[in-house]
Short mmCIF file of C-alpha atoms (C1' of nucleotides) in Angstrom, two decimals:
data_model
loop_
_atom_site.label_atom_id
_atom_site.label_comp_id
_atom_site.label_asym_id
_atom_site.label_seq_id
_atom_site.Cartn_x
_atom_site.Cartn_y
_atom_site.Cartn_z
CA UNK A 294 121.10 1.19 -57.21
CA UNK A 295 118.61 2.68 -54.75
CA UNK A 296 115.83 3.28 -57.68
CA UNK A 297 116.69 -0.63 -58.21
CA UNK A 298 115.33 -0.92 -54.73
CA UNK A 299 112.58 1.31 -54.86
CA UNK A 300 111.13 0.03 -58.31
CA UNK A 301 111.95 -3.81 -56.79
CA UNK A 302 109.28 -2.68 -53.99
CA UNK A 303 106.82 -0.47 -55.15
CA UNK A 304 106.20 -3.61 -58.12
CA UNK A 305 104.82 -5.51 -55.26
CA UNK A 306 100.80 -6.22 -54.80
CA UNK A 307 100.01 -9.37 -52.92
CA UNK A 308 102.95 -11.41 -53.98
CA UNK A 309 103.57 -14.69 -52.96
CA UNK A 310 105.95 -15.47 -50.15
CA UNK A 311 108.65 -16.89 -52.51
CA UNK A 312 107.98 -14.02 -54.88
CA UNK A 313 108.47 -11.19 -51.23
CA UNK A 314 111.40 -13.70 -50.74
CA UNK A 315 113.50 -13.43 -54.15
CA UNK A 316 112.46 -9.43 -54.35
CA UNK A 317 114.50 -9.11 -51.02
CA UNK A 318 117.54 -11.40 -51.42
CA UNK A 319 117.74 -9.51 -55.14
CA UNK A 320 117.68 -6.28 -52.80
CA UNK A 321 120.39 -7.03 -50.21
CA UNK A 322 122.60 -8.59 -52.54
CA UNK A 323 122.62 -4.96 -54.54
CA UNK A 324 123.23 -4.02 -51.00
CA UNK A 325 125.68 -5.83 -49.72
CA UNK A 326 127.92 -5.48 -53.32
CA UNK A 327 128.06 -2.13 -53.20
CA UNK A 328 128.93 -2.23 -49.50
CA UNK A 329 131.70 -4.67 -49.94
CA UNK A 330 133.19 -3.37 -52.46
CA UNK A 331 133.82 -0.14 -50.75
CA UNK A 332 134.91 -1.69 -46.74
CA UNK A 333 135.46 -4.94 -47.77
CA UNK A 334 134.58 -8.18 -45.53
CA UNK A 335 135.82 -7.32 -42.59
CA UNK A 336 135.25 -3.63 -42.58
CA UNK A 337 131.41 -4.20 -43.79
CA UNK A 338 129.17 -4.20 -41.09
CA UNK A 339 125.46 -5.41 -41.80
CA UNK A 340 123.74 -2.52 -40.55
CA UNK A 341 125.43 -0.51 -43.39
CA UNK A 342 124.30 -3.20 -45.86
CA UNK A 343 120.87 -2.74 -43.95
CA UNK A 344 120.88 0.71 -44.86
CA UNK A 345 121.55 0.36 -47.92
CA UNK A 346 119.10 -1.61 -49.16
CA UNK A 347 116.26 -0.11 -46.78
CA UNK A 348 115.73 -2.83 -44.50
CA UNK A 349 116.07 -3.62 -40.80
CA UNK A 350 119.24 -4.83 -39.70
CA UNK A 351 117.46 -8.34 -38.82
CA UNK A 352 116.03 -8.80 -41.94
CA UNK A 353 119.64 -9.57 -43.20
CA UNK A 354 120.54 -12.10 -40.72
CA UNK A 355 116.75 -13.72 -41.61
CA UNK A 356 117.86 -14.10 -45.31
CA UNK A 357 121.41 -15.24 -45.31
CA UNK A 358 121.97 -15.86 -41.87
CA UNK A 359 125.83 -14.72 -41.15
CA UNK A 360 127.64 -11.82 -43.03
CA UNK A 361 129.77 -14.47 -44.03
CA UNK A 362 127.33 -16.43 -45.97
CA UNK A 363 125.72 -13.14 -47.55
CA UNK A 364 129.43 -12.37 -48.76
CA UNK A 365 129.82 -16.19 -50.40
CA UNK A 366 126.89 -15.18 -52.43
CA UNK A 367 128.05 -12.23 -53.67
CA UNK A 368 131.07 -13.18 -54.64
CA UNK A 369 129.65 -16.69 -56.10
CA UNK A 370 127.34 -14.13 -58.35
CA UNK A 371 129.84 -12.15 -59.78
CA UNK A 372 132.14 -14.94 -60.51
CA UNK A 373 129.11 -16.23 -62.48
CA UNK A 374 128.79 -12.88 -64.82
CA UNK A 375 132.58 -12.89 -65.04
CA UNK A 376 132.84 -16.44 -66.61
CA UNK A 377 129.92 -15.16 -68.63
CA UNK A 378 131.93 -12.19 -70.34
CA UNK A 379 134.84 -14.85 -71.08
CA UNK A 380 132.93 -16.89 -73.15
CA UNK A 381 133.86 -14.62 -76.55
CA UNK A 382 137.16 -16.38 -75.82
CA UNK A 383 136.41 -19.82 -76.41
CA UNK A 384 133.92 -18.88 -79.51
CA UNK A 385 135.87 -17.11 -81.98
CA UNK A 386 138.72 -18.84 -83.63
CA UNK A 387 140.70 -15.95 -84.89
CA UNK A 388 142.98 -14.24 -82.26
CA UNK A 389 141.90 -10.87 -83.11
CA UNK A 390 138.20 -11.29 -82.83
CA UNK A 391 138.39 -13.41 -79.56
CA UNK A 392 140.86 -10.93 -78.51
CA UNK A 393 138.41 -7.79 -79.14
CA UNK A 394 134.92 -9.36 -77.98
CA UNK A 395 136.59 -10.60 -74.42
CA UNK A 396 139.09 -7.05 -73.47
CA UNK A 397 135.68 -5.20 -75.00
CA UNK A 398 133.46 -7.55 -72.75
CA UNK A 399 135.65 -7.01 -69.90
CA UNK A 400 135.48 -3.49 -70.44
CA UNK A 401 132.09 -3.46 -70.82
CA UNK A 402 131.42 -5.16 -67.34
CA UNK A 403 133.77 -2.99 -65.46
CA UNK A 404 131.56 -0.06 -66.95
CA UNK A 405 128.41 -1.69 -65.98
CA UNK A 406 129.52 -3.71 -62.69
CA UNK A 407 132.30 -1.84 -61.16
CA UNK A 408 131.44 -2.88 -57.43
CA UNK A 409 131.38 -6.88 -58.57
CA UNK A 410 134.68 -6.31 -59.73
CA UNK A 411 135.75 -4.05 -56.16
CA UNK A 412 134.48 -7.25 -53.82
CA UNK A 413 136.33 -9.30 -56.47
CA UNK A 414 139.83 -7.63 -56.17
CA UNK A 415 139.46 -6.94 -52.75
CA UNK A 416 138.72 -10.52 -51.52
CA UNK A 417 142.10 -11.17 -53.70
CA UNK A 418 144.26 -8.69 -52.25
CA UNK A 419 143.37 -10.17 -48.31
CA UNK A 420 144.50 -13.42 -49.04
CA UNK A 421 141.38 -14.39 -50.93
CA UNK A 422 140.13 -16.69 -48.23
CA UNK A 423 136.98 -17.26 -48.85
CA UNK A 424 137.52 -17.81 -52.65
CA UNK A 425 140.16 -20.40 -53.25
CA UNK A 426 137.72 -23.51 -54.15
CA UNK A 427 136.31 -21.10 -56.84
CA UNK A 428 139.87 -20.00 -58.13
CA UNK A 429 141.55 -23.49 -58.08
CA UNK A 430 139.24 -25.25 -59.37
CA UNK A 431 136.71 -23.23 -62.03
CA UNK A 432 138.72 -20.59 -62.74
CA UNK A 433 141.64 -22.89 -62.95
CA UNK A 434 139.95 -24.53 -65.49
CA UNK A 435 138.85 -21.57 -67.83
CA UNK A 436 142.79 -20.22 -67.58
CA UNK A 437 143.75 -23.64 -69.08
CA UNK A 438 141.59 -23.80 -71.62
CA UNK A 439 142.36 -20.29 -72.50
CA UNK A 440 146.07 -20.26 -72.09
CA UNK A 441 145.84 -22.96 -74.78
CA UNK A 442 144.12 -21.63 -76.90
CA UNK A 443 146.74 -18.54 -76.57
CA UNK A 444 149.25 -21.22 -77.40
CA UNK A 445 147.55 -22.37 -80.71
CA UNK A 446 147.84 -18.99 -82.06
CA UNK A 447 151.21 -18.63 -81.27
CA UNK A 448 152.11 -22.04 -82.68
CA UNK A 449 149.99 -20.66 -85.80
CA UNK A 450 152.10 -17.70 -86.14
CA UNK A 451 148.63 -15.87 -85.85
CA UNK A 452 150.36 -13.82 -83.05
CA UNK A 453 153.53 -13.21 -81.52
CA UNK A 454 155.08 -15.27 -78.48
CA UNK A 455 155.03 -13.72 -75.47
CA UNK A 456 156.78 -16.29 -73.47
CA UNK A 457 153.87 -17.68 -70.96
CA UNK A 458 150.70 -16.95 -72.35
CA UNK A 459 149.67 -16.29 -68.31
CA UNK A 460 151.58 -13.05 -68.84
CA UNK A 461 149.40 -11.61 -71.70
CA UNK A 462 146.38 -12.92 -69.77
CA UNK A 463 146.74 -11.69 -66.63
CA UNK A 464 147.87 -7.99 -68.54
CA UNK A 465 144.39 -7.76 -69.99
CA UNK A 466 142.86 -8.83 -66.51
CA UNK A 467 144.94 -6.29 -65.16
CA UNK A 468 143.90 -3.57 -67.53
CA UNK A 469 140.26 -3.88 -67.96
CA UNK A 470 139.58 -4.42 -64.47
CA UNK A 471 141.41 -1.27 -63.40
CA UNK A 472 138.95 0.52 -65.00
CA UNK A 473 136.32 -0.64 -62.55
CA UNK A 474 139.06 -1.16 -59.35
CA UNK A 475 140.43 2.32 -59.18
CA UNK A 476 137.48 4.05 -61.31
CA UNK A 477 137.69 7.04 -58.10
CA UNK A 478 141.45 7.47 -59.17
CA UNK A 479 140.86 7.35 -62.71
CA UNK A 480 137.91 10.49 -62.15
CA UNK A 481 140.67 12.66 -59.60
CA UNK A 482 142.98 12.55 -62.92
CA UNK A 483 140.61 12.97 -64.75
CA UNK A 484 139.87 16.80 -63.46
CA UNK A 485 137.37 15.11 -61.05
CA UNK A 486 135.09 14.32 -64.16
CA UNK A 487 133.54 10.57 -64.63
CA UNK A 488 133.76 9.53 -68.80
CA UNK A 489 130.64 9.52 -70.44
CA UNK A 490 129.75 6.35 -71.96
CA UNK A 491 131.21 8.00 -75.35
CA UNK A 492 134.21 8.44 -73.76
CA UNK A 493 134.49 5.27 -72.68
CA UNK A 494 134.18 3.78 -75.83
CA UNK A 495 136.63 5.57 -76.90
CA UNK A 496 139.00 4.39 -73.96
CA UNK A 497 137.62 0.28 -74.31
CA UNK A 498 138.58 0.45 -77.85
CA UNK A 499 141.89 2.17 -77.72
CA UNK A 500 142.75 -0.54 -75.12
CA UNK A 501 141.76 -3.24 -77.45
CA UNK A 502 143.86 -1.65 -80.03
CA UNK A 503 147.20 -1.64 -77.45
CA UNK A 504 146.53 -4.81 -76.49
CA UNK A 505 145.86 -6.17 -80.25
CA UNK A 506 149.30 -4.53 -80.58
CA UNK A 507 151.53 -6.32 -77.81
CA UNK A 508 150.88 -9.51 -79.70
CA UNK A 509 151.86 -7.62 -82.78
CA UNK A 510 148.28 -7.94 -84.90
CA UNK A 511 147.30 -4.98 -86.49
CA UNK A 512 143.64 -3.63 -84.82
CA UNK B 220 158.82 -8.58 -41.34
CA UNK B 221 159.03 -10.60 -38.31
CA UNK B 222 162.76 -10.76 -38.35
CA UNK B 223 163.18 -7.76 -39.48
CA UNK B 224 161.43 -6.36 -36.04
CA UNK B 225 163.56 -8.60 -33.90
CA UNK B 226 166.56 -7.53 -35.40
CA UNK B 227 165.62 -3.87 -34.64
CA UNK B 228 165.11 -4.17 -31.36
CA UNK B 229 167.90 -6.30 -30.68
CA UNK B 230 170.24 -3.62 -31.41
CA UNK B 231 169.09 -1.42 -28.67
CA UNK B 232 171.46 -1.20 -25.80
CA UNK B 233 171.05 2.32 -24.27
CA UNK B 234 169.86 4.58 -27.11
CA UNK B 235 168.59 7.82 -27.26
CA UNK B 236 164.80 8.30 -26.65
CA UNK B 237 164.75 9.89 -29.85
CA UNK B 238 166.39 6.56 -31.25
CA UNK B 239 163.63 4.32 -29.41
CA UNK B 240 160.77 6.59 -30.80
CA UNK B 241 162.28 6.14 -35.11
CA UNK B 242 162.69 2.28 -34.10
CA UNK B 243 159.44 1.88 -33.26
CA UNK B 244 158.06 4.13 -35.70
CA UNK B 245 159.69 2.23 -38.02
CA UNK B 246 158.01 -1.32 -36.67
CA UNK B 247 154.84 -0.21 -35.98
CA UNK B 248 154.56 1.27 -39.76
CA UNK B 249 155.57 -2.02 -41.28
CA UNK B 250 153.54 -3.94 -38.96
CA UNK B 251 150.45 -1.68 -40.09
CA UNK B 252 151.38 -1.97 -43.78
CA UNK B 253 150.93 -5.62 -43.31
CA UNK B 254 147.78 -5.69 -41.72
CA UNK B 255 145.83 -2.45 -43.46
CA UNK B 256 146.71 -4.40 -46.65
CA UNK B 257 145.07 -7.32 -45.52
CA UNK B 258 141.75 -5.78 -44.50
CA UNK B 259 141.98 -1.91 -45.27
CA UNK B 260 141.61 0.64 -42.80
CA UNK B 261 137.98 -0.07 -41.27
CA UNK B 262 138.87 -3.95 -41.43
CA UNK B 263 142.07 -3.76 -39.16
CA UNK B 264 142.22 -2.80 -35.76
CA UNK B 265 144.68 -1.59 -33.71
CA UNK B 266 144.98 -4.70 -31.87
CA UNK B 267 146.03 -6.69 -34.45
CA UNK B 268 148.72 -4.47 -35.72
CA UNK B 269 149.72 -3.93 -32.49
CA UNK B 270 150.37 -8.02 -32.29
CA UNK B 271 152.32 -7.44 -35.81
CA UNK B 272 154.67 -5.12 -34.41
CA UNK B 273 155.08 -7.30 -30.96
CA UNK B 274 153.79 -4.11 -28.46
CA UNK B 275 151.14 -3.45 -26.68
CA UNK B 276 147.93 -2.21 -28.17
CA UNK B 277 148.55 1.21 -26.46
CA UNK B 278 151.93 1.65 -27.66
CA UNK B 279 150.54 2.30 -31.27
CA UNK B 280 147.97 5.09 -29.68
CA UNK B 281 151.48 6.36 -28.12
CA UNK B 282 153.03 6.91 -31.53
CA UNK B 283 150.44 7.37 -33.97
CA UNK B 284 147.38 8.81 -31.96
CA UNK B 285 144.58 7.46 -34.06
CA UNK B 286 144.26 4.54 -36.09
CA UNK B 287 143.76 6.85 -39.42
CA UNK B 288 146.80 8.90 -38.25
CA UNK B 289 149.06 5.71 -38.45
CA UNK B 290 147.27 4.84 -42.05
CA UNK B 291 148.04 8.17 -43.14
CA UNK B 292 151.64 7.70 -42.56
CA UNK B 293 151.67 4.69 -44.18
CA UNK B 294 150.65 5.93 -47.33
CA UNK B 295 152.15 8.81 -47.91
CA UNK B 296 155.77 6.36 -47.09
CA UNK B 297 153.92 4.51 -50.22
CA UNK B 298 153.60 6.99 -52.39
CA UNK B 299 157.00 8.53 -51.98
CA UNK B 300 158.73 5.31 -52.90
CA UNK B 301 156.17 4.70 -55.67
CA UNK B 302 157.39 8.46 -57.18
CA UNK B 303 161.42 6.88 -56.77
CA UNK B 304 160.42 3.99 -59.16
CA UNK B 305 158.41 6.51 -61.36
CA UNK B 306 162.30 8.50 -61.81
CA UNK B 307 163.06 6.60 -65.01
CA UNK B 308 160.38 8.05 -67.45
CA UNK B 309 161.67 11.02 -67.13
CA UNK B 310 165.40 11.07 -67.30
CA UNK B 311 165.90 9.03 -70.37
CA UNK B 312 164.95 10.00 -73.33
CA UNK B 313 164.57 7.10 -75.85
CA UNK B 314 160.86 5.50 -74.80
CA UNK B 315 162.31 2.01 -75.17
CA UNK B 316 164.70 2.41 -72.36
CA UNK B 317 162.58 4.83 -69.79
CA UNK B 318 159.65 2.18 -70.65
CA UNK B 319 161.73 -0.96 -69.58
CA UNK B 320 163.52 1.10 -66.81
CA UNK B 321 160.15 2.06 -65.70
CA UNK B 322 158.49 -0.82 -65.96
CA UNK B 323 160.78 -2.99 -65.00
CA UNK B 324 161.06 -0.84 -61.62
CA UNK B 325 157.34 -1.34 -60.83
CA UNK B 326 157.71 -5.05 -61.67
CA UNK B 327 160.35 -4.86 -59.04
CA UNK B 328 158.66 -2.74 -56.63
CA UNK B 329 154.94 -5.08 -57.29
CA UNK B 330 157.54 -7.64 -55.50
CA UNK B 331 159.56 -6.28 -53.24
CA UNK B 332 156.71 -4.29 -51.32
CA UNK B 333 153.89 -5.96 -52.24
CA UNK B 334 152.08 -4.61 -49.20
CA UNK B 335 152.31 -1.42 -50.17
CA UNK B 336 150.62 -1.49 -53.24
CA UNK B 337 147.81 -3.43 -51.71
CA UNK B 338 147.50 -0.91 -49.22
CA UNK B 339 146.89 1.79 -52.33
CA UNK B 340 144.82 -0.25 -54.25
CA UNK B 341 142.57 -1.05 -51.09
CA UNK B 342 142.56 2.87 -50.31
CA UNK B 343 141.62 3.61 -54.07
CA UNK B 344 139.05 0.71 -54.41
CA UNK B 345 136.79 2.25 -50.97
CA UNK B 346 137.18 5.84 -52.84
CA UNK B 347 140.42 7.06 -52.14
CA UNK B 348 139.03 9.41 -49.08
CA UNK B 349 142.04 9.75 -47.56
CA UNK B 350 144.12 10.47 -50.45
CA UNK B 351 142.08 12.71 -52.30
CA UNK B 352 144.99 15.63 -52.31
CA UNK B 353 147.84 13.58 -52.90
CA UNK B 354 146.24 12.25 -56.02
CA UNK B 355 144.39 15.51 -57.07
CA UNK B 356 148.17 17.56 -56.83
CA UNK B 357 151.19 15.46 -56.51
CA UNK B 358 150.71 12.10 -58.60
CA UNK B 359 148.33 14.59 -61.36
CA UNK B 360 151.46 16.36 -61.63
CA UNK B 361 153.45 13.52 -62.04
CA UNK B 362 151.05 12.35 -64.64
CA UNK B 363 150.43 15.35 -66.61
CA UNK B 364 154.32 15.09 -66.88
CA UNK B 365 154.54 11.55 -68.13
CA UNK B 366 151.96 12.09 -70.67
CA UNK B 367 153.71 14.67 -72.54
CA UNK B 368 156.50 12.61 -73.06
CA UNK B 369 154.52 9.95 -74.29
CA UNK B 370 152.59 12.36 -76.54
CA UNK B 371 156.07 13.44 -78.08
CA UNK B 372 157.59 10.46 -78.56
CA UNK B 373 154.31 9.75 -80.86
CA UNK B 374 154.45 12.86 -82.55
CA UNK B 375 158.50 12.38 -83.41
CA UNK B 376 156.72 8.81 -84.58
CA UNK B 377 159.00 7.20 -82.04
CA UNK B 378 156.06 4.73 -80.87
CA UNK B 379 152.50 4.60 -81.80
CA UNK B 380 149.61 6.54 -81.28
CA UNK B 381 147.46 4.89 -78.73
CA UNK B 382 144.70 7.22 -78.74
CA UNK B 383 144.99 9.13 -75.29
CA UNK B 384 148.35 8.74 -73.53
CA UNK B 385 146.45 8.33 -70.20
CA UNK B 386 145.30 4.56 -71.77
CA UNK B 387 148.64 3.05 -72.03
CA UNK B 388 150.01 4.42 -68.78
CA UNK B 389 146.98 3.39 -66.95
CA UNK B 390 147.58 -0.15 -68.84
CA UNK B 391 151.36 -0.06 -67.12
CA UNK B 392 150.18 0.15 -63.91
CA UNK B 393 147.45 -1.93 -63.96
CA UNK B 394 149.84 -5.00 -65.11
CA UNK B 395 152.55 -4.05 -63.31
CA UNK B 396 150.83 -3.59 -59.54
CA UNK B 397 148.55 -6.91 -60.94
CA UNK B 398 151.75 -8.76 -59.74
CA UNK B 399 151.37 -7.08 -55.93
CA UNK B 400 147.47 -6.52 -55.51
CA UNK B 401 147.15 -10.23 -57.09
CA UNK B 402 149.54 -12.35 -55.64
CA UNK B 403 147.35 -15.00 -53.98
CA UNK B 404 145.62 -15.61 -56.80
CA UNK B 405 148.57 -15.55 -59.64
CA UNK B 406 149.72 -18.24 -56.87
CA UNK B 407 146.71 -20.14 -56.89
CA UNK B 408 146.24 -20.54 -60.33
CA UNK B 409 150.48 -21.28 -60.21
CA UNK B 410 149.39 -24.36 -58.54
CA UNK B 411 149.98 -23.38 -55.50
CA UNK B 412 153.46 -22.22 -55.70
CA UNK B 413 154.58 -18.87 -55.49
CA UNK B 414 157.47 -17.75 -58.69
CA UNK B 415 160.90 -18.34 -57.68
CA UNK B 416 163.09 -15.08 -58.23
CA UNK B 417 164.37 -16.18 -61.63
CA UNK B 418 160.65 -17.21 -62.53
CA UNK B 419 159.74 -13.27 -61.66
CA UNK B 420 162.45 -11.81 -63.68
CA UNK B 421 161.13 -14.34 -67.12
CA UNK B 422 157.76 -12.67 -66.19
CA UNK B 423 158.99 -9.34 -65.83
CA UNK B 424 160.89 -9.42 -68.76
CA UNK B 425 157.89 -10.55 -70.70
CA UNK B 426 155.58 -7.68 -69.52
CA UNK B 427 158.10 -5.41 -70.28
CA UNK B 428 157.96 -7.15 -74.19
CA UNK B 429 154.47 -7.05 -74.40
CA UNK B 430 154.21 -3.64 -73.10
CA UNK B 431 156.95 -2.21 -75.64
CA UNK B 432 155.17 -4.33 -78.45
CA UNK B 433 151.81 -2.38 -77.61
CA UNK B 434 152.75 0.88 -78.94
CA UNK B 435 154.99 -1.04 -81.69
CA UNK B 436 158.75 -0.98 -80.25
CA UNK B 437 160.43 -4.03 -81.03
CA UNK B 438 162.11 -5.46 -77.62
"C1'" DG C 247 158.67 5.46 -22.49
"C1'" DT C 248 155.81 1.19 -21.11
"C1'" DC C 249 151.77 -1.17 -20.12
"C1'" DT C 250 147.52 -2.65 -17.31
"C1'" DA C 251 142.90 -1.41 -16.56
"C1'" DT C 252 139.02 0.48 -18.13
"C1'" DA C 253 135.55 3.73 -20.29
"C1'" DC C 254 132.39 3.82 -23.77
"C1'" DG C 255 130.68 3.06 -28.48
"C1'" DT C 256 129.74 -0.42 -32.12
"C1'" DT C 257 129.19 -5.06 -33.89
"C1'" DG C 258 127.02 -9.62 -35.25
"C1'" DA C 259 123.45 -12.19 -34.01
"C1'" DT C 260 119.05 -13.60 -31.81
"C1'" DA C 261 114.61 -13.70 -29.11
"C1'" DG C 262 110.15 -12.74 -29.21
"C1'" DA C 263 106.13 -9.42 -29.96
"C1'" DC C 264 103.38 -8.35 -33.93
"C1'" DG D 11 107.51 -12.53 -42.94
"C1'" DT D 12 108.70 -8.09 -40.21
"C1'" DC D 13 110.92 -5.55 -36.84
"C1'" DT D 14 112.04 -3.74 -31.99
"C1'" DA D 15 114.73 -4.83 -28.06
"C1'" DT D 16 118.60 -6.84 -26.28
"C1'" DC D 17 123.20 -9.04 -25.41
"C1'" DA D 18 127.85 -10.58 -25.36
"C1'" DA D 19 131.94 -9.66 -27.79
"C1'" DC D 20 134.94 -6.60 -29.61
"C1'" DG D 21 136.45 -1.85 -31.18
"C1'" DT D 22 139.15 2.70 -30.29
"C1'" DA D 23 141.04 5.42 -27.20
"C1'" DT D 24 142.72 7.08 -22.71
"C1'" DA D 25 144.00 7.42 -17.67
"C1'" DG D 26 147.26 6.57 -14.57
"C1'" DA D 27 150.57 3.27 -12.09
"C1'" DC D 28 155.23 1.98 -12.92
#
DNA sequence: GTCTATACGTTGATAGAC
DNA sequence: GTCTATCAACGTATAGAC
């Protein structure tokens, strides 16, 4: 993150004004992410997020304003990527290759975007005030689709019942986001040792394979 | 929670100063469980759960000292209530009952104290500072435990391999505390409504079928 | 044991020099 | 567009009257 910043800056000559402009709201939103995820809204304070992303504390308030506003954006952007790495979903027909590119794509982002995911679950667990337009409306919309397409299968025999197909969604959810939410707890068990991106393979596809599994196909 | 503090101090007539101090005690760490889940530990202040518990800001300082004092407490209650649920994996011995028993226990526990589990997840998502040892000795313990029996239930081909152990129990708990960490937005996309206690149990019983399916045990 | 008053640091936000 | 200086509001914590 903080070569992000530095390589962001030193790439600038005489840029224009729009150019200095995008650099820096590309800047604090790495910033203010990462500082998010770990204090939340509340517990953020824009100095930190300053900091962070090497700027005066004013510059913050002269690109988004309010905390609040910076916060919307973040959140707004990784809602954006998320919907992105659902797509798999809607564009294989066959359970167990939709199945495998969206739990591998989820994987794959909580590998590459853990503190999206942080600001995610944490605006979630206080009430998620900030958020509920985004969740009952778009979101709301994907889960449909999806949870019918979930249905089809079932209906197809191409996988087993589960009941509600919410259930089965919200367990891969669940499980490939916990490897970005509680990444620190997953490292203490782990001997205090991060996984290596081999190892995490390894992990992403034996979590496809379990959840393959609990709708009984065969990975 | 509200009622729960009235009733508390309704009861006192003339008690024991020793009595007064455990009552309070007592309000003041469910107040705080309330509010750190909410907005974690730099997001609350003392103020607030002060208002929680119905006392004056400088009662809590009385108690508790410091603000990370009182936050202390309150996890380590957590995490001794999370071990109580964690019982079942080890004292029965066929994996499709400790699995339901177990799971079904954190399904329980996801809704009974849903606070609580926010309160971990909110402590693990900012780095787990202040629970470094616990998880490092007593939960690693715990866990090193629990994988063994997993790891000979596959080897007497009792359920199937999954790769590492640490996967599929890291896939429990991420579904299971899903249904705590993620109740506004489960309601949300619920339209609205939060699930009725007959509702939970369908769902519970559900992730307890799709979990038992996932390493090939017929429910 | 309770609670008001207050010390003293930090916070979000802005004004205004450059 | 950048940044120092500043402010009012709010934060934790404590002192001391009751």
């Amino acid at each position: 993150m903080g070569d992000q910043i530095v390589a962001v800056k030193a790439k600038r000559g005489q840029r224009s004004k729009e150019s200095i402009r995008e650099d820096n709201e590309l800047i604090i939103l790495a910033a203010a992410e990462k500082v998010f995820a770990k204090h939340g809204l509340k517990g953020s304070t824009t100095k930190q997020i300053a900091d962070v992303a090497k700027l005066p504390k004013s510059n913050i308030h002269y690109y988004f304003h309010t905390k609040l506003n910076l916060y919307r954006r973040v959140l707004e952007s990784i809602f954006v990527e998320w919907m992105k790495a659902a797509e798999p979903f809607n564009t294989y027909d066959e359970p167990k290759e939709a199945i495998r590119f969206y739990v591998g794509a989820k994987m794959d982002l909580s590998r590459t975007r853990p503190f999206g995911s942080k600001v995610w679950a944490n605006e979630i667990i206080s009430g998620a005030p900030e958020m509920e337009e985004i969740l009952s409306s778009r979101l709301k919309k994907w889960v449909d689709t999806c949870v019918s397409s979930i249905n089809t299968w079932v209906e197809l025999k191409k996988i087993n019942s589960m009941g509600d197909a919410h259930t089965f969604l919200y367990m891969i959810w669940a499980t490939t986001q916990h490897y970005a939410d509680f990444d620190y707890q997953l490292i203490i068990l782990n001997n205090g040792k991060k996984l290596t991106d081999s190892e995490f393979e390894e992990k992403k596809q034996q979590v496809i394979g379990l959840v393959l599994r609990s709708v009984g196909i065969e990975p």
